[in-house]
CSV table of N, CA and C in Angstrom, one decimal:
chain,number,residue,atom,x,y,z
T,1025,UNK,N,5.6,16.2,0.9
T,1025,UNK,CA,5.8,15.0,0.3
T,1025,UNK,C,4.6,14.1,0.4
T,1026,UNK,N,4.3,13.3,-0.5
T,1026,UNK,CA,3.1,12.2,-0.5
T,1026,UNK,C,3.6,10.9,0.1
T,1027,UNK,N,3.0,10.3,1.0
T,1027,UNK,CA,3.4,9.1,1.5
T,1027,UNK,C,2.3,8.1,1.5
T,1028,UNK,N,2.5,6.8,1.4
T,1028,UNK,CA,1.6,5.7,1.4
T,1028,UNK,C,2.1,4.8,2.6
T,1029,UNK,N,1.4,4.6,3.7
T,1029,UNK,CA,1.8,3.7,4.5
T,1029,UNK,C,1.0,2.6,4.6
T,1030,UNK,N,1.6,1.2,4.5
T,1030,UNK,CA,0.9,0.0,4.6
T,1030,UNK,C,1.4,-0.7,5.8
T,1031,UNK,N,0.5,-1.5,6.6
T,1031,UNK,CA,1.1,-2.0,7.8
T,1031,UNK,C,0.5,-3.3,8.1
T,1032,UNK,N,1.2,-4.2,8.8
T,1032,UNK,CA,0.7,-5.5,9.1
T,1032,UNK,C,1.1,-5.6,10.5
T,1033,UNK,N,0.1,-5.4,11.5
T,1033,UNK,CA,0.5,-5.5,12.9
T,1033,UNK,C,-0.3,-6.4,13.6
T,1034,UNK,N,0.3,-6.9,14.7
T,1034,UNK,CA,-0.6,-8.0,15.5
T,1034,UNK,C,-1.6,-7.2,16.2
T,1035,UNK,N,-2.6,-8.0,16.3
T,1035,UNK,CA,-4.0,-7.6,16.7
T,1035,UNK,C,-4.0,-6.8,18.0
T,1036,UNK,N,-3.2,-7.0,18.9
T,1036,UNK,CA,-3.2,-6.4,20.2
T,1036,UNK,C,-2.5,-4.9,20.1
T,1037,UNK,N,-1.9,-4.6,19.0
T,1037,UNK,CA,-1.4,-3.2,18.8
T,1037,UNK,C,-1.9,-2.5,17.6
T,1038,UNK,N,-2.7,-3.2,16.9
T,1038,UNK,CA,-3.4,-2.5,15.6
T,1038,UNK,C,-3.9,-1.3,15.7
T,1039,UNK,N,-4.9,-1.1,16.7
T,1039,UNK,CA,-5.7,0.0,17.0
T,1039,UNK,C,-4.8,1.3,17.2
T,1040,UNK,N,-3.7,0.9,18.1
T,1040,UNK,CA,-2.8,2.1,18.3
T,1040,UNK,C,-2.3,2.6,17.3
T,1041,UNK,N,-1.8,1.7,16.3
T,1041,UNK,CA,-1.1,2.2,15.1
T,1041,UNK,C,-2.1,2.9,14.1
T,1042,UNK,N,-3.2,2.2,14.1
T,1042,UNK,CA,-4.4,3.0,13.3
T,1042,UNK,C,-4.6,4.3,13.9
T,1043,UNK,N,-4.6,4.7,15.2
T,1043,UNK,CA,-4.9,6.1,15.7
T,1043,UNK,C,-3.8,6.9,15.3
T,1044,UNK,N,-2.5,6.3,15.3
T,1044,UNK,CA,-1.3,7.1,15.1
T,1044,UNK,C,-1.4,7.6,13.7
T,1045,UNK,N,-1.7,6.7,12.7
T,1045,UNK,CA,-1.8,7.0,11.3
T,1045,UNK,C,-2.7,8.0,11.0
T,1046,UNK,N,-4.0,7.8,11.7
T,1046,UNK,CA,-5.0,8.9,11.4
T,1046,UNK,C,-4.8,10.2,11.8
T,1047,UNK,N,-3.8,10.5,12.7
T,1047,UNK,CA,-3.6,11.9,13.1
T,1047,UNK,C,-2.8,12.6,11.8
T,1048,UNK,N,-2.2,11.8,11.1
T,1048,UNK,CA,-1.2,12.5,10.0
T,1048,UNK,C,-1.9,12.3,8.5
T,1049,UNK,N,-2.5,11.1,8.4
T,1049,UNK,CA,-2.8,10.7,7.0
T,1049,UNK,C,-4.3,10.4,6.8
T,1050,UNK,N,-4.7,9.9,5.6
T,1050,UNK,CA,-6.0,9.7,5.4
T,1050,UNK,C,-6.2,8.1,5.2
T,1051,UNK,N,-7.0,7.4,5.9
T,1051,UNK,CA,-7.4,6.1,5.9
T,1051,UNK,C,-8.0,5.7,4.4
T,1052,UNK,N,-7.5,4.9,3.7
T,1052,UNK,CA,-8.0,4.5,2.4
T,1052,UNK,C,-8.4,3.1,2.2
T,1053,UNK,N,-8.0,2.3,3.1
T,1053,UNK,CA,-8.3,0.9,2.9
T,1053,UNK,C,-7.8,0.0,4.2
T,1054,UNK,N,-8.3,-0.9,4.6
T,1054,UNK,CA,-7.7,-1.6,5.8
T,1054,UNK,C,-6.2,-1.7,5.7
T,1055,UNK,N,-5.5,-1.1,6.8
T,1055,UNK,CA,-4.2,-1.3,6.9
T,1055,UNK,C,-3.4,-0.3,6.0
T,1056,UNK,N,-4.1,0.6,5.3
T,1056,UNK,CA,-3.4,1.6,4.3
T,1056,UNK,C,-3.8,2.9,4.7
T,1057,UNK,N,-2.9,3.8,4.7
T,1057,UNK,CA,-3.1,5.2,4.7
T,1057,UNK,C,-2.4,5.9,3.6
T,1058,UNK,N,-2.7,7.1,3.4
T,1058,UNK,CA,-1.9,8.0,2.5
T,1058,UNK,C,-2.3,9.3,2.7
T,1059,UNK,N,-1.3,10.3,2.2
T,1059,UNK,CA,-1.5,11.7,2.2
T,1059,UNK,C,-0.2,12.5,2.3
T,1060,UNK,N,-0.5,13.9,1.9
T,1060,UNK,CA,0.6,14.8,2.1
T,1060,UNK,C,1.2,15.0,3.5
T,1061,UNK,N,2.3,15.0,3.6
T,1061,UNK,CA,2.9,15.0,5.1
T,1061,UNK,C,4.1,16.0,5.0
T,1062,UNK,N,4.4,16.8,6.0
T,1062,UNK,CA,5.6,17.6,6.0
T,1062,UNK,C,6.7,16.7,6.6
T,1063,UNK,N,8.0,17.1,6.3
T,1063,UNK,CA,9.2,16.5,6.9
T,1063,UNK,C,9.1,16.2,8.3
T,1064,UNK,N,8.6,17.4,9.0
T,1064,UNK,CA,8.6,17.4,10.5
T,1064,UNK,C,7.6,16.2,11.0
T,1065,UNK,N,6.6,16.3,10.3
T,1065,UNK,CA,5.6,15.5,10.8
T,1065,UNK,C,5.8,14.0,10.4
T,1066,UNK,N,6.6,13.7,9.4
T,1066,UNK,CA,7.1,12.5,9.0
T,1066,UNK,C,8.0,11.9,10.0
T,1067,UNK,N,8.9,12.7,10.5
T,1067,UNK,CA,9.8,12.2,11.5
T,1067,UNK,C,8.9,11.8,12.8
T,1068,UNK,N,7.9,12.6,13.2
T,1068,UNK,CA,7.2,12.6,14.4
T,1068,UNK,C,6.3,11.0,14.1
T,1069,UNK,N,5.7,11.0,13.0
T,1069,UNK,CA,4.9,9.8,12.7
T,1069,UNK,C,5.7,8.4,12.9
T,1070,UNK,N,6.9,8.5,12.4
T,1070,UNK,CA,7.9,7.3,12.3
T,1070,UNK,C,8.2,7.1,13.8
T,1071,UNK,N,8.6,8.0,14.5
T,1071,UNK,CA,8.9,7.8,16.0
T,1071,UNK,C,7.9,7.2,16.7
T,1072,UNK,N,6.5,7.7,16.4
T,1072,UNK,CA,5.6,7.2,17.1
T,1072,UNK,C,5.3,5.8,16.8
T,1073,UNK,N,5.3,5.5,15.5
T,1073,UNK,CA,5.0,4.2,14.9
T,1073,UNK,C,6.1,3.1,15.6
T,1074,UNK,N,7.4,3.5,15.5
T,1074,UNK,CA,8.3,2.7,16.2
T,1074,UNK,C,8.2,2.4,17.7
T,1075,UNK,N,7.7,3.4,18.4
T,1075,UNK,CA,7.4,3.4,20.0
T,1075,UNK,C,6.4,2.4,20.1
T,1076,UNK,N,5.5,2.2,19.2
T,1076,UNK,CA,4.1,1.4,19.5
T,1076,UNK,C,4.1,0.0,18.6
T,1077,UNK,N,5.4,-0.2,18.2
T,1077,UNK,CA,5.3,-1.5,17.4
T,1077,UNK,C,6.2,-2.5,18.2
T,1078,UNK,N,6.2,-3.8,17.8
T,1078,UNK,CA,7.2,-4.8,18.2
T,1078,UNK,C,7.9,-5.1,16.9
T,1079,UNK,N,9.1,-4.7,16.6
T,1079,UNK,CA,9.7,-4.8,15.4
T,1079,UNK,C,10.0,-6.2,14.8
T,1080,UNK,N,9.9,-7.1,15.8
T,1080,UNK,CA,10.4,-8.4,15.4
T,1080,UNK,C,9.1,-9.2,15.1
T,1081,UNK,N,8.0,-8.6,15.3
T,1081,UNK,CA,6.5,-9.2,14.9
T,1081,UNK,C,5.8,-8.3,13.8
T,1082,UNK,N,6.0,-6.9,14.0
T,1082,UNK,CA,5.1,-6.3,13.1
T,1082,UNK,C,5.8,-5.6,12.0
T,1083,UNK,N,5.0,-5.1,10.9
T,1083,UNK,CA,5.7,-4.7,9.6
T,1083,UNK,C,5.1,-3.5,9.1
T,1084,UNK,N,5.9,-2.3,8.9
T,1084,UNK,CA,5.4,-1.2,8.3
T,1084,UNK,C,6.1,-0.7,7.1
T,1085,UNK,N,5.6,-0.5,5.8
T,1085,UNK,CA,6.3,-0.2,4.8
T,1085,UNK,C,5.7,1.2,4.5
T,1086,UNK,N,6.6,2.2,4.3
T,1086,UNK,CA,6.4,3.4,3.7
T,1086,UNK,C,6.9,3.7,2.3
T,1087,UNK,N,6.0,4.2,1.6
T,1087,UNK,CA,6.3,4.6,0.1
T,1087,UNK,C,6.2,6.1,0.0
T,1088,UNK,N,7.3,6.8,-0.3
T,1088,UNK,CA,7.4,8.2,-0.3
T,1088,UNK,C,7.5,8.7,-1.7
T,1089,UNK,N,6.8,9.7,-2.0
T,1089,UNK,CA,6.9,10.4,-3.3
T,1089,UNK,C,7.2,11.7,-3.1
T,1090,UNK,N,8.4,12.2,-3.4
T,1090,UNK,CA,8.8,13.7,-3.2
T,1090,UNK,C,8.0,14.6,-4.2
T,1091,UNK,N,7.6,14.2,-5.2
T,1091,UNK,CA,6.5,14.7,-6.0
T,1091,UNK,C,5.5,13.7,-6.6
T,1092,UNK,N,4.3,14.2,-6.8
T,1092,UNK,CA,3.4,13.2,-7.3
T,1092,UNK,C,3.2,13.4,-9.0
T,1093,UNK,N,4.2,14.3,-9.5
T,1093,UNK,CA,4.1,14.5,-10.9
T,1093,UNK,C,4.2,13.2,-11.6
T,1094,UNK,N,5.0,12.2,-11.3
T,1094,UNK,CA,5.4,11.1,-12.1
T,1094,UNK,C,4.6,9.8,-11.4
T,1095,UNK,N,3.5,10.2,-10.8
T,1095,UNK,CA,2.8,8.9,-10.3
T,1095,UNK,C,1.3,9.0,-10.6
T,1096,UNK,N,0.7,7.9,-10.3
T,1096,UNK,CA,-0.8,8.0,-10.7
T,1096,UNK,C,-1.4,7.0,-9.7
T,1097,UNK,N,-2.7,7.0,-9.4
T,1097,UNK,CA,-3.4,6.3,-8.5
T,1097,UNK,C,-4.7,5.8,-9.0
T,1098,UNK,N,-5.1,4.5,-9.1
T,1098,UNK,CA,-6.2,4.0,-9.8
T,1098,UNK,C,-7.0,3.0,-8.7
T,1099,UNK,N,-8.4,3.2,-8.7
T,1099,UNK,CA,-9.2,2.4,-7.9
T,1099,UNK,C,-9.8,1.5,-8.7
T,1100,UNK,N,-9.8,0.1,-8.3
T,1100,UNK,CA,-10.8,-0.8,-9.0
T,1100,UNK,C,-11.8,-1.2,-7.8
T,1101,UNK,N,-13.1,-1.2,-8.3
T,1101,UNK,CA,-14.2,-1.5,-7.0
T,1101,UNK,C,-14.4,-0.3,-6.2
T,1102,UNK,N,-14.7,-0.7,-4.9
T,1102,UNK,CA,-15.2,0.3,-3.9
T,1102,UNK,C,-14.0,1.3,-3.5
T,1103,UNK,N,-14.3,2.7,-3.4
T,1103,UNK,CA,-13.5,3.6,-3.0
T,1103,UNK,C,-13.8,3.7,-1.4
T,1104,UNK,N,-12.9,3.0,-0.6
T,1104,UNK,CA,-13.2,2.9,0.8
T,1104,UNK,C,-13.0,4.2,1.5
T,1105,UNK,N,-11.8,4.8,1.3
T,1105,UNK,CA,-11.5,6.0,2.0
T,1105,UNK,C,-12.4,7.0,1.7
T,1106,UNK,N,-12.6,8.2,2.5
T,1106,UNK,CA,-13.4,9.3,2.4
T,1106,UNK,C,-12.7,10.5,2.0
T,1107,UNK,N,-11.7,10.7,2.6
T,1107,UNK,CA,-11.1,12.2,2.3
T,1107,UNK,C,-10.6,12.3,0.8
T,1108,UNK,N,-10.6,13.6,0.4
T,1108,UNK,CA,-10.2,13.9,-0.9
T,1108,UNK,C,-8.6,13.3,-1.2
T,1109,UNK,N,-8.4,12.7,-2.2
T,1109,UNK,CA,-7.4,12.1,-2.7
T,1109,UNK,C,-6.4,13.1,-3.4
T,1110,UNK,N,-5.2,13.1,-3.3
T,1110,UNK,CA,-4.4,14.1,-4.0
T,1110,UNK,C,-3.9,13.7,-5.3
T,1111,UNK,N,-3.4,12.5,-5.5
T,1111,UNK,CA,-2.5,12.3,-6.7
T,1111,UNK,C,-3.6,11.6,-7.7
U,1085,UNK,N,7.4,0.6,-15.5
U,1085,UNK,CA,6.7,1.5,-14.4
U,1085,UNK,C,6.7,0.7,-13.2
U,1086,UNK,N,6.8,1.1,-12.1
U,1086,UNK,CA,6.7,0.6,-10.7
U,1086,UNK,C,5.4,0.6,-10.1
U,1087,UNK,N,4.9,-0.4,-9.8
U,1087,UNK,CA,3.4,-0.2,-9.2
U,1087,UNK,C,3.4,-0.7,-7.7
U,1088,UNK,N,2.5,-0.3,-7.0
U,1088,UNK,CA,2.1,-1.0,-5.7
U,1088,UNK,C,0.7,-1.2,-5.6
U,1089,UNK,N,0.3,-2.3,-5.4
U,1089,UNK,CA,-1.0,-2.8,-5.3
U,1089,UNK,C,-1.6,-3.1,-3.9
U,1090,UNK,N,-2.5,-2.6,-3.4
U,1090,UNK,CA,-3.1,-2.8,-2.2
U,1090,UNK,C,-4.5,-3.2,-2.2
U,1091,UNK,N,-5.0,-4.3,-1.6
U,1091,UNK,CA,-6.4,-4.9,-2.0
U,1091,UNK,C,-7.0,-5.1,-0.6
U,1092,UNK,N,-8.4,-5.0,-0.7
U,1092,UNK,CA,-9.0,-5.4,0.5
U,1092,UNK,C,-10.3,-6.2,-0.2
U,1093,UNK,N,-10.3,-7.5,-0.2
U,1093,UNK,CA,-11.1,-8.5,-0.9
U,1093,UNK,C,-11.8,-9.2,0.0
U,1094,UNK,N,-13.0,-9.6,-0.4
U,1094,UNK,CA,-13.8,-10.5,0.4
U,1094,UNK,C,-13.2,-12.0,0.6
U,1095,UNK,N,-13.3,-12.6,1.9
U,1095,UNK,CA,-12.6,-13.9,2.0
U,1095,UNK,C,-12.7,-14.8,0.8
U,1096,UNK,N,-14.0,-14.9,0.3
U,1096,UNK,CA,-14.1,-16.1,-0.7
U,1096,UNK,C,-13.4,-15.8,-2.1
U,1097,UNK,N,-12.8,-14.5,-2.3
U,1097,UNK,CA,-12.4,-14.2,-3.4
U,1097,UNK,C,-10.6,-14.0,-3.3
U,1098,UNK,N,-10.2,-13.7,-2.1
U,1098,UNK,CA,-8.9,-13.3,-1.8
U,1098,UNK,C,-7.8,-14.2,-2.4
U,1099,UNK,N,-8.1,-15.3,-2.2
U,1099,UNK,CA,-7.0,-16.4,-2.7
U,1099,UNK,C,-6.6,-16.2,-4.2
U,1100,UNK,N,-7.8,-16.0,-5.0
U,1100,UNK,CA,-7.6,-15.8,-6.5
U,1100,UNK,C,-7.0,-14.6,-6.7
U,1101,UNK,N,-7.3,-13.4,-6.0
U,1101,UNK,CA,-6.6,-12.2,-6.3
U,1101,UNK,C,-5.2,-12.2,-6.1
U,1102,UNK,N,-4.8,-12.9,-5.0
U,1102,UNK,CA,-3.4,-13.1,-4.5
U,1102,UNK,C,-2.7,-14.0,-5.6
U,1103,UNK,N,-3.4,-14.9,-6.2
U,1103,UNK,CA,-2.7,-15.7,-7.2
U,1103,UNK,C,-2.5,-14.9,-8.5
U,1104,UNK,N,-3.3,-14.0,-8.7
U,1104,UNK,CA,-3.1,-13.2,-9.8
U,1104,UNK,C,-2.2,-12.2,-9.7
U,1105,UNK,N,-2.1,-11.5,-8.7
U,1105,UNK,CA,-0.9,-10.4,-8.4
U,1105,UNK,C,0.4,-11.2,-8.4
U,1106,UNK,N,0.4,-12.3,-7.8
U,1106,UNK,CA,1.7,-13.0,-7.6
U,1106,UNK,C,2.3,-13.4,-9.1
U,1107,UNK,N,1.5,-13.3,-10.0
U,1107,UNK,CA,2.0,-13.6,-11.4
U,1107,UNK,C,2.9,-12.5,-11.9
U,1108,UNK,N,2.4,-11.3,-11.5
U,1108,UNK,CA,3.1,-10.0,-12.1
U,1108,UNK,C,4.0,-9.5,-11.1
U,1109,UNK,N,3.8,-9.5,-9.8
U,1109,UNK,CA,4.4,-8.6,-8.8
U,1109,UNK,C,4.9,-9.6,-7.5
U,1110,UNK,N,5.6,-8.8,-6.7
U,1110,UNK,CA,6.3,-9.3,-5.6
U,1110,UNK,C,5.4,-9.2,-4.3
U,1111,UNK,N,5.0,-10.2,-3.7
U,1111,UNK,CA,4.2,-10.0,-2.3
U,1111,UNK,C,5.3,-9.4,-1.4
U,1112,UNK,N,4.7,-8.4,-0.6
U,1112,UNK,CA,5.5,-7.8,0.3
U,1112,UNK,C,5.0,-7.6,1.7
U,1113,UNK,N,3.8,-7.8,1.8
U,1113,UNK,CA,2.9,-7.8,3.0
U,1113,UNK,C,1.5,-8.3,2.8
U,1114,UNK,N,0.8,-8.6,3.8
U,1114,UNK,CA,-0.6,-9.1,3.6
U,1114,UNK,C,-1.3,-8.0,2.7
U,1115,UNK,N,-1.8,-8.5,1.6
U,1115,UNK,CA,-2.9,-7.6,0.7
U,1115,UNK,C,-1.8,-6.5,0.1
U,1116,UNK,N,-0.6,-6.7,-0.1
U,1116,UNK,CA,0.3,-5.7,-0.7
U,1116,UNK,C,1.2,-6.4,-1.6
U,1117,UNK,N,1.3,-6.0,-2.8
U,1117,UNK,CA,2.2,-6.3,-3.9
U,1117,UNK,C,2.7,-5.1,-4.5
U,1118,UNK,N,4.1,-5.3,-5.1
U,1118,UNK,CA,4.8,-4.4,-5.6
U,1118,UNK,C,5.8,-4.8,-6.7
U,1119,UNK,N,6.3,-4.0,-7.5
U,1119,UNK,CA,7.1,-4.6,-8.5
U,1119,UNK,C,7.0,-3.7,-9.9
U,1120,UNK,N,8.1,-3.9,-10.7
U,1120,UNK,CA,8.1,-3.3,-12.0
U,1120,UNK,C,7.2,-4.2,-12.9
U,1121,UNK,N,6.6,-3.6,-13.8
U,1121,UNK,CA,5.6,-4.1,-14.8
U,1121,UNK,C,5.5,-3.4,-16.1
U,1122,UNK,N,5.2,-4.1,-17.2
U,1122,UNK,CA,5.2,-3.6,-18.5
U,1122,UNK,C,3.8,-3.0,-18.6
U,1123,UNK,N,3.8,-2.0,-19.5
U,1123,UNK,CA,2.4,-1.5,-19.8
U,1123,UNK,C,1.4,-2.8,-20.3
U,1124,UNK,N,1.8,-3.5,-21.1
U,1124,UNK,CA,1.1,-4.6,-21.5
U,1124,UNK,C,0.6,-5.5,-20.4
U,1125,UNK,N,1.6,-6.0,-19.5
U,1125,UNK,CA,1.2,-6.5,-18.3
U,1125,UNK,C,0.3,-5.9,-17.3
U,1126,UNK,N,0.5,-4.6,-17.3
U,1126,UNK,CA,-0.4,-3.8,-16.5
U,1126,UNK,C,-1.9,-3.8,-16.8
U,1127,UNK,N,-2.0,-3.8,-18.2
U,1127,UNK,CA,-3.4,-3.7,-18.8
U,1127,UNK,C,-4.0,-5.5,-18.5
U,1128,UNK,N,-3.2,-6.1,-18.6
U,1128,UNK,CA,-3.4,-7.7,-18.4
U,1128,UNK,C,-3.9,-7.9,-17.0
U,1129,UNK,N,-3.1,-7.4,-16.1
U,1129,UNK,CA,-3.3,-7.5,-14.6
U,1129,UNK,C,-4.6,-6.9,-14.1
U,1130,UNK,N,-4.8,-5.7,-14.6
U,1130,UNK,CA,-6.0,-4.9,-14.2
U,1130,UNK,C,-7.4,-5.8,-14.8
U,1131,UNK,N,-7.2,-6.3,-15.9
U,1131,UNK,CA,-8.4,-7.0,-16.6
U,1131,UNK,C,-8.7,-8.3,-15.7
U,1132,UNK,N,-7.6,-9.1,-15.4
U,1132,UNK,CA,-7.8,-10.2,-14.5
U,1132,UNK,C,-8.2,-10.0,-13.2
U,1133,UNK,N,-7.8,-8.9,-12.6
U,1133,UNK,CA,-8.3,-8.4,-11.4
U,1133,UNK,C,-9.8,-8.1,-11.5
U,1134,UNK,N,-10.3,-7.2,-12.4
U,1134,UNK,CA,-11.6,-6.8,-12.6
U,1134,UNK,C,-12.6,-8.0,-12.8
U,1135,UNK,N,-12.0,-9.0,-13.5
U,1135,UNK,CA,-12.8,-10.3,-13.8
U,1135,UNK,C,-13.0,-11.1,-12.6
U,1136,UNK,N,-12.2,-11.0,-11.6
U,1136,UNK,CA,-12.3,-11.9,-10.4
U,1136,UNK,C,-12.6,-11.1,-9.2
U,1137,UNK,N,-13.2,-10.0,-9.2
U,1137,UNK,CA,-13.6,-9.0,-8.1
U,1137,UNK,C,-15.1,-8.9,-8.2
U,1138,UNK,N,-15.7,-8.6,-6.9
U,1138,UNK,CA,-17.0,-7.9,-7.1
U,1138,UNK,C,-17.0,-6.5,-6.7
U,1139,UNK,N,-17.2,-5.7,-7.7
U,1139,UNK,CA,-16.8,-4.2,-7.4
U,1139,UNK,C,-17.4,-3.6,-6.5
U,1140,UNK,N,-18.8,-4.1,-6.1
U,1140,UNK,CA,-19.5,-3.3,-5.1
U,1140,UNK,C,-19.1,-3.8,-3.6
U,1141,UNK,N,-18.1,-4.8,-3.6
U,1141,UNK,CA,-17.6,-5.3,-2.3
U,1141,UNK,C,-16.2,-5.2,-2.2
U,1142,UNK,N,-15.4,-5.4,-3.2
U,1142,UNK,CA,-14.0,-5.4,-3.1
U,1142,UNK,C,-13.3,-4.0,-3.5
U,1143,UNK,N,-12.0,-4.0,-3.1
U,1143,UNK,CA,-11.5,-2.5,-3.2
U,1143,UNK,C,-10.0,-3.0,-3.7
U,1144,UNK,N,-9.5,-2.4,-4.6
U,1144,UNK,CA,-8.1,-2.5,-5.2
U,1144,UNK,C,-7.6,-1.2,-5.3
U,1145,UNK,N,-6.5,-0.7,-4.8
U,1145,UNK,CA,-5.9,0.6,-5.1
U,1145,UNK,C,-4.3,0.4,-5.8
U,1146,UNK,N,-4.2,1.0,-6.8
U,1146,UNK,CA,-2.9,0.7,-7.6
U,1146,UNK,C,-2.3,2.2,-7.6
U,1147,UNK,N,-1.0,2.3,-7.1
U,1147,UNK,CA,-0.3,3.3,-7.0
U,1147,UNK,C,0.8,3.0,-8.1
U,1148,UNK,N,0.9,4.1,-9.1
U,1148,UNK,CA,1.9,3.8,-10.3
U,1148,UNK,C,3.1,4.9,-10.2
U,1149,UNK,N,4.2,4.4,-10.3
U,1149,UNK,CA,5.4,5.3,-10.4
U,1149,UNK,C,6.1,5.2,-11.7
U,1150,UNK,N,5.9,6.3,-12.5
U,1150,UNK,CA,6.5,6.2,-13.9
U,1150,UNK,C,7.9,6.1,-13.9
U,1151,UNK,N,8.6,6.8,-12.8
U,1151,UNK,CA,9.8,6.6,-12.5
U,1151,UNK,C,10.1,6.5,-11.0
U,1152,UNK,N,11.0,5.7,-10.5
U,1152,UNK,CA,11.3,5.7,-9.0
U,1152,UNK,C,12.2,6.7,-8.6
U,1153,UNK,N,12.6,7.6,-9.5
U,1153,UNK,CA,13.6,8.7,-9.0
U,1153,UNK,C,13.1,9.4,-8.1
U,1154,UNK,N,11.9,9.9,-8.1
U,1154,UNK,CA,11.5,10.7,-7.0
U,1154,UNK,C,10.6,10.1,-5.9
U,1155,UNK,N,11.0,8.8,-5.6
U,1155,UNK,CA,10.3,8.0,-4.4
U,1155,UNK,C,11.2,7.3,-3.7
U,1156,UNK,N,10.9,6.9,-2.5
U,1156,UNK,CA,11.7,6.0,-1.6
U,1156,UNK,C,10.9,5.0,-0.7
U,1157,UNK,N,11.4,4.1,-0.3
U,1157,UNK,CA,10.7,3.1,0.4
U,1157,UNK,C,11.3,2.8,1.6
U,1158,UNK,N,10.7,2.9,2.9
U,1158,UNK,CA,11.3,2.6,4.1
U,1158,UNK,C,10.3,1.4,4.7
U,1159,UNK,N,11.2,0.6,5.4
U,1159,UNK,CA,10.5,-0.4,6.3
U,1159,UNK,C,10.8,-0.3,7.7
U,1160,UNK,N,9.9,-0.3,8.6
U,1160,UNK,CA,10.0,-0.4,9.9
U,1160,UNK,C,9.5,-1.9,10.4
U,1161,UNK,N,10.4,-2.5,11.3
U,1161,UNK,CA,10.0,-3.8,11.6
U,1161,UNK,C,10.4,-4.9,10.7
U,1162,UNK,N,9.6,-6.0,10.7
U,1162,UNK,CA,9.9,-7.2,9.8
U,1162,UNK,C,9.9,-6.7,8.3
U,1163,UNK,N,10.8,-7.0,7.6
U,1163,UNK,CA,10.7,-7.2,6.1
U,1163,UNK,C,10.0,-8.5,5.7
U,1164,UNK,N,8.7,-8.5,5.3
U,1164,UNK,CA,7.9,-9.6,5.1
U,1164,UNK,C,8.3,-10.3,3.7
U,1165,UNK,N,8.2,-9.3,2.7
U,1165,UNK,CA,8.6,-9.9,1.4
U,1165,UNK,C,9.8,-10.5,1.3
U,1166,UNK,N,10.1,-11.3,0.2
U,1166,UNK,CA,11.3,-11.9,0.1
U,1166,UNK,C,12.1,-11.4,-1.2
U,1167,UNK,N,11.4,-11.2,-2.2
U,1167,UNK,CA,12.2,-10.9,-3.5
U,1167,UNK,C,12.8,-9.6,-3.3
U,1168,UNK,N,13.8,-9.3,-4.2
U,1168,UNK,CA,14.7,-7.9,-4.2
U,1168,UNK,C,13.6,-6.9,-4.4
U,1169,UNK,N,13.8,-5.7,-3.6
U,1169,UNK,CA,12.9,-4.6,-3.7
U,1169,UNK,C,13.7,-3.6,-4.6
U,1170,UNK,N,13.1,-2.9,-5.5
U,1170,UNK,CA,13.7,-1.9,-6.4
U,1170,UNK,C,13.8,-0.6,-6.0
U,1171,UNK,N,12.9,0.0,-5.4
U,1171,UNK,CA,12.9,1.4,-5.2
U,1171,UNK,C,13.7,1.6,-3.7
């Protein structure tokens, strides 16, 4: 599946969250990661995020696409991410 | 269609972009909007964004879902947005 992760994390934890996301996904913009991920890695990613966040202060939203057939992606302005984008 | 807009805009333009997005979509997190939008409004939104950005400095990514049937949305931690979320 393809997922998009957006996060709003307090400064003292944001680098840890960035490093976790980078293990599984592509950085595309500040606080935004995307990419294909297996179910097993998706479970691992969420567990690591939960372990390194303060739920009452931090926010992570995950959008998941079981197929990218019915979705599209458009960029206006600078394409910040580097890696090859799938949808 | 349902869209997710994430943006990375220079400070002197970000309020304008926020106000534009708020006309069409729901704020859910810093620099992240989502919501259902008609094709006509989608065209208008993009035109307004382009008019108010500096393409060589700013970045907007739009993820579009023609149907939300094959997608899901999960939140970890604080749900920042207020409005009713659709998918």
